[in-house]
Short mmCIF file of N, CA, C and O and ligand atoms in Angstrom, two decimals:
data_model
loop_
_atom_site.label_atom_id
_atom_site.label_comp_id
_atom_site.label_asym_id
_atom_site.label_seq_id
_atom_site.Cartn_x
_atom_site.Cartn_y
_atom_site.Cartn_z
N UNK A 22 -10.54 -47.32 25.30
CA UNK A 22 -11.06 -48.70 25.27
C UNK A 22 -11.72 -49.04 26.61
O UNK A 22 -11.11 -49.43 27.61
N UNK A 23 -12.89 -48.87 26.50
CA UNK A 23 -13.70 -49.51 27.93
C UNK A 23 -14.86 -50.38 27.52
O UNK A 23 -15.97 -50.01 27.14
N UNK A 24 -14.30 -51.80 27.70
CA UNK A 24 -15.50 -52.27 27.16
C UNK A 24 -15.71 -53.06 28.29
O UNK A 24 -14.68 -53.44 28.85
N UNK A 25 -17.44 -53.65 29.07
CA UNK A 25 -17.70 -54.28 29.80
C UNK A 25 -17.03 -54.98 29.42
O UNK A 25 -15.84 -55.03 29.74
N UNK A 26 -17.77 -55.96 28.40
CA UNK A 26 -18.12 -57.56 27.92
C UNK A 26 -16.68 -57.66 27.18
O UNK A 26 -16.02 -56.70 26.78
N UNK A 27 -16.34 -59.03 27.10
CA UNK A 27 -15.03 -59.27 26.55
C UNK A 27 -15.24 -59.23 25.07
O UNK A 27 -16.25 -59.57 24.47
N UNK A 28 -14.27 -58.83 24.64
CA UNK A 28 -13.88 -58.69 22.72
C UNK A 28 -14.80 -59.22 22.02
O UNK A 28 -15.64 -58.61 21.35
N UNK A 29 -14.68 -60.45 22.14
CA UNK A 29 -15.60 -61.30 20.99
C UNK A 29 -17.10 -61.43 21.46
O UNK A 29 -18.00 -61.77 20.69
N UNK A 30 -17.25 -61.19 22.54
CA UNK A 30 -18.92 -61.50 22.70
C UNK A 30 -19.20 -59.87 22.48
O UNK A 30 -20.39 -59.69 22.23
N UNK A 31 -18.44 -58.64 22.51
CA UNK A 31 -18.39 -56.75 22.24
C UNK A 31 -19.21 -57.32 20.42
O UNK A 31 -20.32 -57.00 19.98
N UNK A 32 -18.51 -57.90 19.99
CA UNK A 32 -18.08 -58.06 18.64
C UNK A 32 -19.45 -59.11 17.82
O UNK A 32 -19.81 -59.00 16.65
N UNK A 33 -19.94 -60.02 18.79
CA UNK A 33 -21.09 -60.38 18.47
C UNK A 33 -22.19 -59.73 18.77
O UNK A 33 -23.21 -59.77 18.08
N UNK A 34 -22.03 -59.01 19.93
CA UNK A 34 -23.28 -58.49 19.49
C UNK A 34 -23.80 -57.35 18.88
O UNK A 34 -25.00 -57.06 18.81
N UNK A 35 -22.77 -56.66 18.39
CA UNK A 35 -22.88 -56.00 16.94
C UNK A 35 -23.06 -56.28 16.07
O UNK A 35 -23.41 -55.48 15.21
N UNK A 36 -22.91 -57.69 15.83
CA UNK A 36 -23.23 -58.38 14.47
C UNK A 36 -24.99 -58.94 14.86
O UNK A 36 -25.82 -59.23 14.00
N UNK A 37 -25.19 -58.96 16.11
CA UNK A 37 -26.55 -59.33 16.15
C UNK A 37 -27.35 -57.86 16.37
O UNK A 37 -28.50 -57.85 15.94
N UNK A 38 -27.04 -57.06 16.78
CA UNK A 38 -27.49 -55.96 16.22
C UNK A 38 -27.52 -55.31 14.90
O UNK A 38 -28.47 -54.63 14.51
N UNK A 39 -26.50 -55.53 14.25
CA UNK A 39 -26.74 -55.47 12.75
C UNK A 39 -27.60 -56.19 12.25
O UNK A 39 -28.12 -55.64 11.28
N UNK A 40 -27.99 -57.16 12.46
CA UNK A 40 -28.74 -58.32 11.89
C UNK A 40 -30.16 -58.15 12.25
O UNK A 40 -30.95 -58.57 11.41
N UNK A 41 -30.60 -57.70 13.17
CA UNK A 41 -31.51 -57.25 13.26
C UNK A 41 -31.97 -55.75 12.78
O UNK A 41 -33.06 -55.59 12.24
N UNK A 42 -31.23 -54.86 12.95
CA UNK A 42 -31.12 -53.72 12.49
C UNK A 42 -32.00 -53.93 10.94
O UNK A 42 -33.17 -53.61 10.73
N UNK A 43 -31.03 -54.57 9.98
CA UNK A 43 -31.06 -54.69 8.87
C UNK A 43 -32.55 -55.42 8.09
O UNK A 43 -33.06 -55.31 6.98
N UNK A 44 -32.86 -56.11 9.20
CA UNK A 44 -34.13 -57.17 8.98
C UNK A 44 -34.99 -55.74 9.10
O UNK A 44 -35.38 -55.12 8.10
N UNK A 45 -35.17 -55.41 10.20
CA UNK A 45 -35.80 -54.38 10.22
C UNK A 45 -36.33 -53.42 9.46
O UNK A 45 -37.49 -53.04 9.29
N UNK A 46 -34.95 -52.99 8.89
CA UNK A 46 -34.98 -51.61 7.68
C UNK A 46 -35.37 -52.34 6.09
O UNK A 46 -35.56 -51.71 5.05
N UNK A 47 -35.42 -54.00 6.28
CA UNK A 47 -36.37 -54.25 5.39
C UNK A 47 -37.84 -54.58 5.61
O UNK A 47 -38.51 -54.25 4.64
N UNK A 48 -38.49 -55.09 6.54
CA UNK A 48 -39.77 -54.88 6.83
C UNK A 48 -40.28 -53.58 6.85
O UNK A 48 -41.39 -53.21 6.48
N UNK A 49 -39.24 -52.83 7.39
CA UNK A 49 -39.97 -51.25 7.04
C UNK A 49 -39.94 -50.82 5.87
O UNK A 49 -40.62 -49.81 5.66
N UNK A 50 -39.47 -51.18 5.18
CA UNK A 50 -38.99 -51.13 3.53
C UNK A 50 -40.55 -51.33 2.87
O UNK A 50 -41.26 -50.56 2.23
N UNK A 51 -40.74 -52.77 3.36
CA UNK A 51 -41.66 -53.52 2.44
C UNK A 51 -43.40 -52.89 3.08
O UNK A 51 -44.53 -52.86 2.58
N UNK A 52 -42.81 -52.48 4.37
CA UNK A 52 -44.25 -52.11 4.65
C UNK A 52 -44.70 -50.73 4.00
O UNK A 52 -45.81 -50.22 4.18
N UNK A 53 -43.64 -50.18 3.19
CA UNK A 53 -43.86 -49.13 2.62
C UNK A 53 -44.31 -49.33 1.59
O UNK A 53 -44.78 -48.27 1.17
N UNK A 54 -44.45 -50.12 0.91
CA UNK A 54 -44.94 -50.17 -0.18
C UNK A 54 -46.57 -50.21 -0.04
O UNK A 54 -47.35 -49.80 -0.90
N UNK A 55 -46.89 -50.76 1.16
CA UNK A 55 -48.66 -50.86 1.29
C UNK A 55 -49.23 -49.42 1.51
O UNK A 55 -50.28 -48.87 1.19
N UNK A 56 -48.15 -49.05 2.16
CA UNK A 56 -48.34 -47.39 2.83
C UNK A 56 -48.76 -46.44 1.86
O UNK A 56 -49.86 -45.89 1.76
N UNK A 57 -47.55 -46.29 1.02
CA UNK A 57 -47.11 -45.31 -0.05
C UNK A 57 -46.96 -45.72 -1.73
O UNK A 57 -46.44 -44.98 -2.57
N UNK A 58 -47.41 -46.78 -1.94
CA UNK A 58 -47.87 -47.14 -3.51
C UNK A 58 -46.44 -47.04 -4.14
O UNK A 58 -45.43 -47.21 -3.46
N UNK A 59 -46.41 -46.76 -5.42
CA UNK A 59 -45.55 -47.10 -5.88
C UNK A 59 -44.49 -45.67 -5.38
O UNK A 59 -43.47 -45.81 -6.05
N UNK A 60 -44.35 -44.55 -4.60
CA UNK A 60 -43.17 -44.11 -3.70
C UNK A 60 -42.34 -45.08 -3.13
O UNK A 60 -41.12 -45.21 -3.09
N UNK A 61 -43.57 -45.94 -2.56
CA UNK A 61 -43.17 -47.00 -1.26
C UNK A 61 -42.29 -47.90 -1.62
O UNK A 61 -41.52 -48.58 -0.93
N UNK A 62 -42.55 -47.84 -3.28
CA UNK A 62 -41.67 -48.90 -3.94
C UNK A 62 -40.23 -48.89 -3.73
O UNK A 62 -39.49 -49.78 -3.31
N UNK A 63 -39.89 -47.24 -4.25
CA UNK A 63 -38.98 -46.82 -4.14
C UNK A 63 -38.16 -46.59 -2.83
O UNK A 63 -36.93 -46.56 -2.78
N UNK A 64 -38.92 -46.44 -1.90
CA UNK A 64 -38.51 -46.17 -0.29
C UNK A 64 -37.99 -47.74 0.04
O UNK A 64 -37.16 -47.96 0.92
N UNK A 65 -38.64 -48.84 -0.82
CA UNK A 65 -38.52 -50.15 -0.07
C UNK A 65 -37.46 -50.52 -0.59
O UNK A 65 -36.76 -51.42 -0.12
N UNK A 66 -37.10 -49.60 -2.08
CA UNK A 66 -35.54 -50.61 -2.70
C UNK A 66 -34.76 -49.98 -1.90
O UNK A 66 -34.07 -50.81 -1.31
N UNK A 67 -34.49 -48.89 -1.56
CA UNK A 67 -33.52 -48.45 -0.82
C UNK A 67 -33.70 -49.22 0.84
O UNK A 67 -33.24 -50.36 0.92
N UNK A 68 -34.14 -48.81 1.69
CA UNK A 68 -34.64 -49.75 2.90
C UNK A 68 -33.46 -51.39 2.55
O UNK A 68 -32.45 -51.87 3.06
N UNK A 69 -34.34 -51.71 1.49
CA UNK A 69 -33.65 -53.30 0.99
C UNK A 69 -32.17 -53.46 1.20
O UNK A 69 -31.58 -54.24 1.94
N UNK A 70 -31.58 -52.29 0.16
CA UNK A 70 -30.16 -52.06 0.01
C UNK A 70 -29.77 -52.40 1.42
O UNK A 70 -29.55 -53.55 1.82
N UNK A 71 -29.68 -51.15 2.23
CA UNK A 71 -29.48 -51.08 3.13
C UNK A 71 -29.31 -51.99 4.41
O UNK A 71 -28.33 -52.20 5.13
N UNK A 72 -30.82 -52.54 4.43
CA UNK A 72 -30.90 -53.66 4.95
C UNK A 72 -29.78 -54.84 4.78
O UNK A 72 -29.17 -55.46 5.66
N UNK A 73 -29.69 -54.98 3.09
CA UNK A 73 -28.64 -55.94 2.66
C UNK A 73 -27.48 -55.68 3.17
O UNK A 73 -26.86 -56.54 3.81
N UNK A 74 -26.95 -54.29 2.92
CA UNK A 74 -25.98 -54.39 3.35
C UNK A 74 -25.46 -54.71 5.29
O UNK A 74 -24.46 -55.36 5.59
N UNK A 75 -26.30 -54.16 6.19
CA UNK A 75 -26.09 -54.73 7.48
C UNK A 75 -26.25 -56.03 7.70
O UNK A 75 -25.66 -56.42 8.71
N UNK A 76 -26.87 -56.89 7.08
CA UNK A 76 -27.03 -58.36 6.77
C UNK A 76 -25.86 -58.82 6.71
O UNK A 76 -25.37 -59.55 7.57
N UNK A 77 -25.10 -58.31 5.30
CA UNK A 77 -23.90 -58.65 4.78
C UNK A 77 -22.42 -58.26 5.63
O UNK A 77 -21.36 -58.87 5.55
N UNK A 78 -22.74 -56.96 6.51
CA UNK A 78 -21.82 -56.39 7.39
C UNK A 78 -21.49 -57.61 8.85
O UNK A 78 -20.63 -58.03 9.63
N UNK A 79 -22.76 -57.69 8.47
CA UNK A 79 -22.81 -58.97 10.14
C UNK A 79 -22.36 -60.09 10.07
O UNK A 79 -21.82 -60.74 10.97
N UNK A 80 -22.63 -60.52 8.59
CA UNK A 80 -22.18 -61.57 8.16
C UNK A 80 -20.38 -62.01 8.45
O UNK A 80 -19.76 -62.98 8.89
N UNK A 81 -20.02 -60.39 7.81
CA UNK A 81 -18.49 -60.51 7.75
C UNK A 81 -17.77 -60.43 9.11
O UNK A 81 -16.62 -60.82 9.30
N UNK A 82 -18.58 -59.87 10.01
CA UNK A 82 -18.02 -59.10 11.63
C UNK A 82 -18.17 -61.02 12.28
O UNK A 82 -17.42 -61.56 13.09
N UNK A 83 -19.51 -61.72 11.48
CA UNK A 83 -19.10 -63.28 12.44
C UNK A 83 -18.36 -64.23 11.95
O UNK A 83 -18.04 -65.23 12.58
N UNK A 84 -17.95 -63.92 10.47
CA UNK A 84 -16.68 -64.74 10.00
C UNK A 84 -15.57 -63.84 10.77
O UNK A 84 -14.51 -64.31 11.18
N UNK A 85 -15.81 -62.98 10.87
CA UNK A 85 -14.38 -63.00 11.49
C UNK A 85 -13.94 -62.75 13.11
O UNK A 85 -12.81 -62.70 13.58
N UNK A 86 -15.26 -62.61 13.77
CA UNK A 86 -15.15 -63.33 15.04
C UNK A 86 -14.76 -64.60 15.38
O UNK A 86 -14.01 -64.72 16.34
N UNK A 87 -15.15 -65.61 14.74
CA UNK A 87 -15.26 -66.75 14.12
C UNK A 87 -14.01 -67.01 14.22
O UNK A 87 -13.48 -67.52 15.20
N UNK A 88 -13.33 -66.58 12.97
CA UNK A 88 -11.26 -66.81 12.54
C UNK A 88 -10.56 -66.00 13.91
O UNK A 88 -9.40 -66.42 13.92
N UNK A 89 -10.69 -65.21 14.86
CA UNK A 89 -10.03 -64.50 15.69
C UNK A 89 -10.28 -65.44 17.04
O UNK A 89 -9.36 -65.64 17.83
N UNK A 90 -11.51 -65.96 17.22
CA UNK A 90 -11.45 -66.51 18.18
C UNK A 90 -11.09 -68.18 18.45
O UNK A 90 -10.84 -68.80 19.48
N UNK A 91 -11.20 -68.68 16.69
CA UNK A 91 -10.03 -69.75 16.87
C UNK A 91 -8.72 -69.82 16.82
O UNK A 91 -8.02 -70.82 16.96
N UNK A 92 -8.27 -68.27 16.52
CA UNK A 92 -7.02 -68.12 16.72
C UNK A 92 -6.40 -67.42 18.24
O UNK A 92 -5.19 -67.27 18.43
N UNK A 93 -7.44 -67.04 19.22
CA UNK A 93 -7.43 -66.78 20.46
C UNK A 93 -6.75 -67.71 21.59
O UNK A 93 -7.48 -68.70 21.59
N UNK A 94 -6.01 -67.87 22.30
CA UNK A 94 -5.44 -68.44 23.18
C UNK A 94 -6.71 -68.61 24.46
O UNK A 94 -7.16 -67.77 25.25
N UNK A 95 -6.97 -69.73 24.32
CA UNK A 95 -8.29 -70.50 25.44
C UNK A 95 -7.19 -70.38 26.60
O UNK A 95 -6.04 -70.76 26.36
N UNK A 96 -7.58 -69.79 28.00
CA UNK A 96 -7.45 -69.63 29.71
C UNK A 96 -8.18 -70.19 30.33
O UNK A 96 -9.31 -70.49 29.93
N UNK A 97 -7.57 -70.56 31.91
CA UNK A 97 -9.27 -70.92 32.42
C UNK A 97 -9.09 -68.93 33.29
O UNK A 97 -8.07 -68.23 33.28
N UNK A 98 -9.89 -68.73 33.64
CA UNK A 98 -9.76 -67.36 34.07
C UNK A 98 -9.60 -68.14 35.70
O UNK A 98 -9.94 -69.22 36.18
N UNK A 99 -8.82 -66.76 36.25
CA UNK A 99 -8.16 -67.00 37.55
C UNK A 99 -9.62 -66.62 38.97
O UNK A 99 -9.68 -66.96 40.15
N UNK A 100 -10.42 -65.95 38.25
CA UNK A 100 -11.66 -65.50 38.84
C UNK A 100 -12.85 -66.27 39.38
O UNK A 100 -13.29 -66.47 40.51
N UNK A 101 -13.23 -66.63 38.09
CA UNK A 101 -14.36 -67.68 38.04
C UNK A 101 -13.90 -69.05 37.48
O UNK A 101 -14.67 -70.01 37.50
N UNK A 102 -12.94 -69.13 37.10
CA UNK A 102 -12.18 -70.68 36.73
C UNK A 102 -12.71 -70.90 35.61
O UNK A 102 -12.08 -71.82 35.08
N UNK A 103 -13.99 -70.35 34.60
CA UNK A 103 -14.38 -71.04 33.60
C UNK A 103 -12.99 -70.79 32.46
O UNK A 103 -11.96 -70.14 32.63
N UNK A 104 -13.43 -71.56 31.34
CA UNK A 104 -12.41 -71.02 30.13
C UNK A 104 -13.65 -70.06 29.34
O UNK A 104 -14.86 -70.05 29.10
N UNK A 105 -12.09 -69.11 29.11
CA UNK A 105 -12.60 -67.47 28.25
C UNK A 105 -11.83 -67.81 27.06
O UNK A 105 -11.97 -69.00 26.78
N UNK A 106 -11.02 -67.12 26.19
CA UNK A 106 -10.69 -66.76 25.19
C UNK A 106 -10.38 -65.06 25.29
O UNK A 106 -11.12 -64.11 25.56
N UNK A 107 -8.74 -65.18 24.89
CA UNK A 107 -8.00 -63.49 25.03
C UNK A 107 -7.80 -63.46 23.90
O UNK A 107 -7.34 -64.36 23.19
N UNK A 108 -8.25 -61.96 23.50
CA UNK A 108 -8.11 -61.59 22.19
C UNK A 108 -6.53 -60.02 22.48
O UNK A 108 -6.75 -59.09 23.26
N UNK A 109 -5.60 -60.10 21.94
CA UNK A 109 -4.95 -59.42 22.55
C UNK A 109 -3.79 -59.14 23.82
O UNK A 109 -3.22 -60.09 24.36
N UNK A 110 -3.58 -58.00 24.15
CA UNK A 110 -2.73 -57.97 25.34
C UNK A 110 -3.90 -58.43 26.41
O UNK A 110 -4.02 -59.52 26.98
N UNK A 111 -4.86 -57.08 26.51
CA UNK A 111 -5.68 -57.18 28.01
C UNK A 111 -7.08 -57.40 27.21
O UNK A 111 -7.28 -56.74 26.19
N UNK A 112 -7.98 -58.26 27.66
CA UNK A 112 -9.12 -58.78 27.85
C UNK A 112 -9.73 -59.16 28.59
O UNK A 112 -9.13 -59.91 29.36
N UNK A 113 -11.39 -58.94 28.92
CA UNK A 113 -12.12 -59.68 29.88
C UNK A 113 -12.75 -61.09 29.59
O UNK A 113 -13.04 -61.68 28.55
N UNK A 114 -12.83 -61.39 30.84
CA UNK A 114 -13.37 -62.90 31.12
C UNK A 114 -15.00 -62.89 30.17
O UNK A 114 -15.78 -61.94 30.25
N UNK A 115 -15.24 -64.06 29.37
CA UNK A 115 -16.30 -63.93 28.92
C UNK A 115 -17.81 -63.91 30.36
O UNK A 115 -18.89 -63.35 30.56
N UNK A 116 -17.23 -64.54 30.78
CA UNK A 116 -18.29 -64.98 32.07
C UNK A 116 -18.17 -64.00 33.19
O UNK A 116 -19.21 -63.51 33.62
N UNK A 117 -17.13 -63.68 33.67
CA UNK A 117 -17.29 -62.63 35.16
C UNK A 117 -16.83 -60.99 34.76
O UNK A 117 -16.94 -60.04 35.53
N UNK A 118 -16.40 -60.96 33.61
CA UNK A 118 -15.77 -59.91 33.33
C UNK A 118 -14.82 -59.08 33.62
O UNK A 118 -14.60 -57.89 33.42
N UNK A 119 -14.14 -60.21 34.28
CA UNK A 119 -12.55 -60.09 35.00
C UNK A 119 -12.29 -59.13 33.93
O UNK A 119 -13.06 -58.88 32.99
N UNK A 120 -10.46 -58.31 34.28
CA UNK A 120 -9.68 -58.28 33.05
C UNK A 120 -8.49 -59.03 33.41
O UNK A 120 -7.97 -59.20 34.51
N UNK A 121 -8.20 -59.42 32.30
CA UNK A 121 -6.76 -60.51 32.33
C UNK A 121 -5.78 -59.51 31.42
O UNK A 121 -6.03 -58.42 30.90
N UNK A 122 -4.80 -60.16 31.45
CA UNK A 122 -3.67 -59.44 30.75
C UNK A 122 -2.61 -60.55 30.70
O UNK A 122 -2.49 -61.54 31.43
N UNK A 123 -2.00 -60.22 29.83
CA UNK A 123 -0.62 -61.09 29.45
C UNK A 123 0.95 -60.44 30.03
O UNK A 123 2.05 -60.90 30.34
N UNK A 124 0.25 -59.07 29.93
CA UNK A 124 1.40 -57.93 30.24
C UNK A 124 1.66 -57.97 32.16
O UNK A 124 0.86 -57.76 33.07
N UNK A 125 2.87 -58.28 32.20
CA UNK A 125 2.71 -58.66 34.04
C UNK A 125 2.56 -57.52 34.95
O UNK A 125 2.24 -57.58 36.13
N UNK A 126 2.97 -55.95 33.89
CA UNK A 126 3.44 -54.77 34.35
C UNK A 126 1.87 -54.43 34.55
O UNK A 126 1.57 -53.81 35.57
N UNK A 127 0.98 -54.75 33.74
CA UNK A 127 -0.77 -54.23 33.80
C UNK A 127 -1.34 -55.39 35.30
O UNK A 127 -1.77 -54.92 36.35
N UNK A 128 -1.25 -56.25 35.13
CA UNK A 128 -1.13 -57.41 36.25
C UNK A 128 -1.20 -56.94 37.56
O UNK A 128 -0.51 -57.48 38.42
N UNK A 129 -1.95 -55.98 37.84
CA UNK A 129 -2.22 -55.64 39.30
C UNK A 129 -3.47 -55.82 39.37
O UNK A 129 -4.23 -55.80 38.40
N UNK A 130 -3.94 -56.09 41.16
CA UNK A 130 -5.06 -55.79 41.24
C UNK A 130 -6.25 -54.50 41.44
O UNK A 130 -7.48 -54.48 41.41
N UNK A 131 -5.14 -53.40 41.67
CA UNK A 131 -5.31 -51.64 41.81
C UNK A 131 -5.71 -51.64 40.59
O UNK A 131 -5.48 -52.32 39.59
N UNK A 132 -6.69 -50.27 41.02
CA UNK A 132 -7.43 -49.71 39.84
C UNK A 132 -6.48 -48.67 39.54
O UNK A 132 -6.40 -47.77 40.38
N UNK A 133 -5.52 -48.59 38.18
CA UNK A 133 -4.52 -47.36 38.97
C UNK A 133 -4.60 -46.62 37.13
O UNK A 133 -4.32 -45.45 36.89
N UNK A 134 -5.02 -47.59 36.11
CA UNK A 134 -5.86 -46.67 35.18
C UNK A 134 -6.73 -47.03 34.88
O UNK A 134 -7.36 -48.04 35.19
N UNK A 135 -7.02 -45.64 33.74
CA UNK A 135 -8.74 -46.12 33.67
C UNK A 135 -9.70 -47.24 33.26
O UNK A 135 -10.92 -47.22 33.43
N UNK A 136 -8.77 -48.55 32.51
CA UNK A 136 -9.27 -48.94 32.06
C UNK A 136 -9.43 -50.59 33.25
O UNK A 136 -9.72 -51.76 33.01
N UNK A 137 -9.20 -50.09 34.08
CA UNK A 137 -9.45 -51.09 35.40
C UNK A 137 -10.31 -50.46 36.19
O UNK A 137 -10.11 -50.59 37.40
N UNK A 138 -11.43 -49.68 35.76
CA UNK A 138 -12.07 -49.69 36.69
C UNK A 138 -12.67 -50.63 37.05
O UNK A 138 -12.42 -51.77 36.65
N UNK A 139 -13.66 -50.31 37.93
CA UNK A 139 -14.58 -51.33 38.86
C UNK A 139 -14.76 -52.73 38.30
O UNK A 139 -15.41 -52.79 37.25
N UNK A 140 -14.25 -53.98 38.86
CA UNK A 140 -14.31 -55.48 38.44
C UNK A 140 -16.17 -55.20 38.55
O UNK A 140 -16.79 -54.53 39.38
N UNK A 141 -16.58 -55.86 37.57
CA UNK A 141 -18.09 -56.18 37.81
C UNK A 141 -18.86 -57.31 38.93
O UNK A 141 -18.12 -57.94 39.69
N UNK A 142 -19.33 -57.38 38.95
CA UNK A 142 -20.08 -58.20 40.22
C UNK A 142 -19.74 -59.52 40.25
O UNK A 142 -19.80 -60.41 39.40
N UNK A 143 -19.25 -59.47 41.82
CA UNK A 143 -18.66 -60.90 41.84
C UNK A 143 -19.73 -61.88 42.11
O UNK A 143 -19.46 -63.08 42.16
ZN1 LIG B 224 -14.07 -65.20 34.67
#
């Protein structure tokens, strides 16, 4: 688990990459049809599918970002003082990319595993 960005913004923007992704693989879909005649047709229902389905994938990844992060315990972070949202034991700050933890035993400021490396730019 090494993620810069904290959980839920990791988690959106997969869903905005899906979402675009998907838009995509239908314009390329549809531009096939001008391309390649009625092949293109066929290239574009599939494209479509597809498309639909990352549409529909993104859809579900921001309902349920959505339900996780109103069920998230709001902090102000000890770093930058704004309020984040912890998903979990250890999470980063949405804004500085602290990591926080709940666990007091992880609660150091040593980098002493891997998943503390380097705090990002203060
Ligand atoms: Zn912070």
């Amino acid at each position: 688990m090494r993620l810069k960005a904290s959980k839920i913004s990791t988690l959106r923007t997969w869903a905005l990459l899906a979402v675009f992704g998907g838009m995509g693989l239908m314009v390329f879909g549809t531009s096939g049809i001008l391309m390649f005649g009625q092949v293109g047709k066929i290239i574009a229902g599939i494209f479509m599918v597809f498309g639909l389905i990352a549409c529909m994938a993104s859809m579900i990844i921001y309902f349920w970002v959505g339900m996780l992060s109103t069920n998230a315990p709001v902090i102000d972070c000890p770093e930058c003082g704004k309020r984040t949202k912890m998903l979990g034991q250890t999470d980063r700050c949405m804004y500085c990319h602290t990591i926080l933890t709940w666990d007091p035993s992880l609660a150091t400021t040593g980098t002493e595993t891997s998943e503390q490396t380097a705090p990002q730019a203060k």
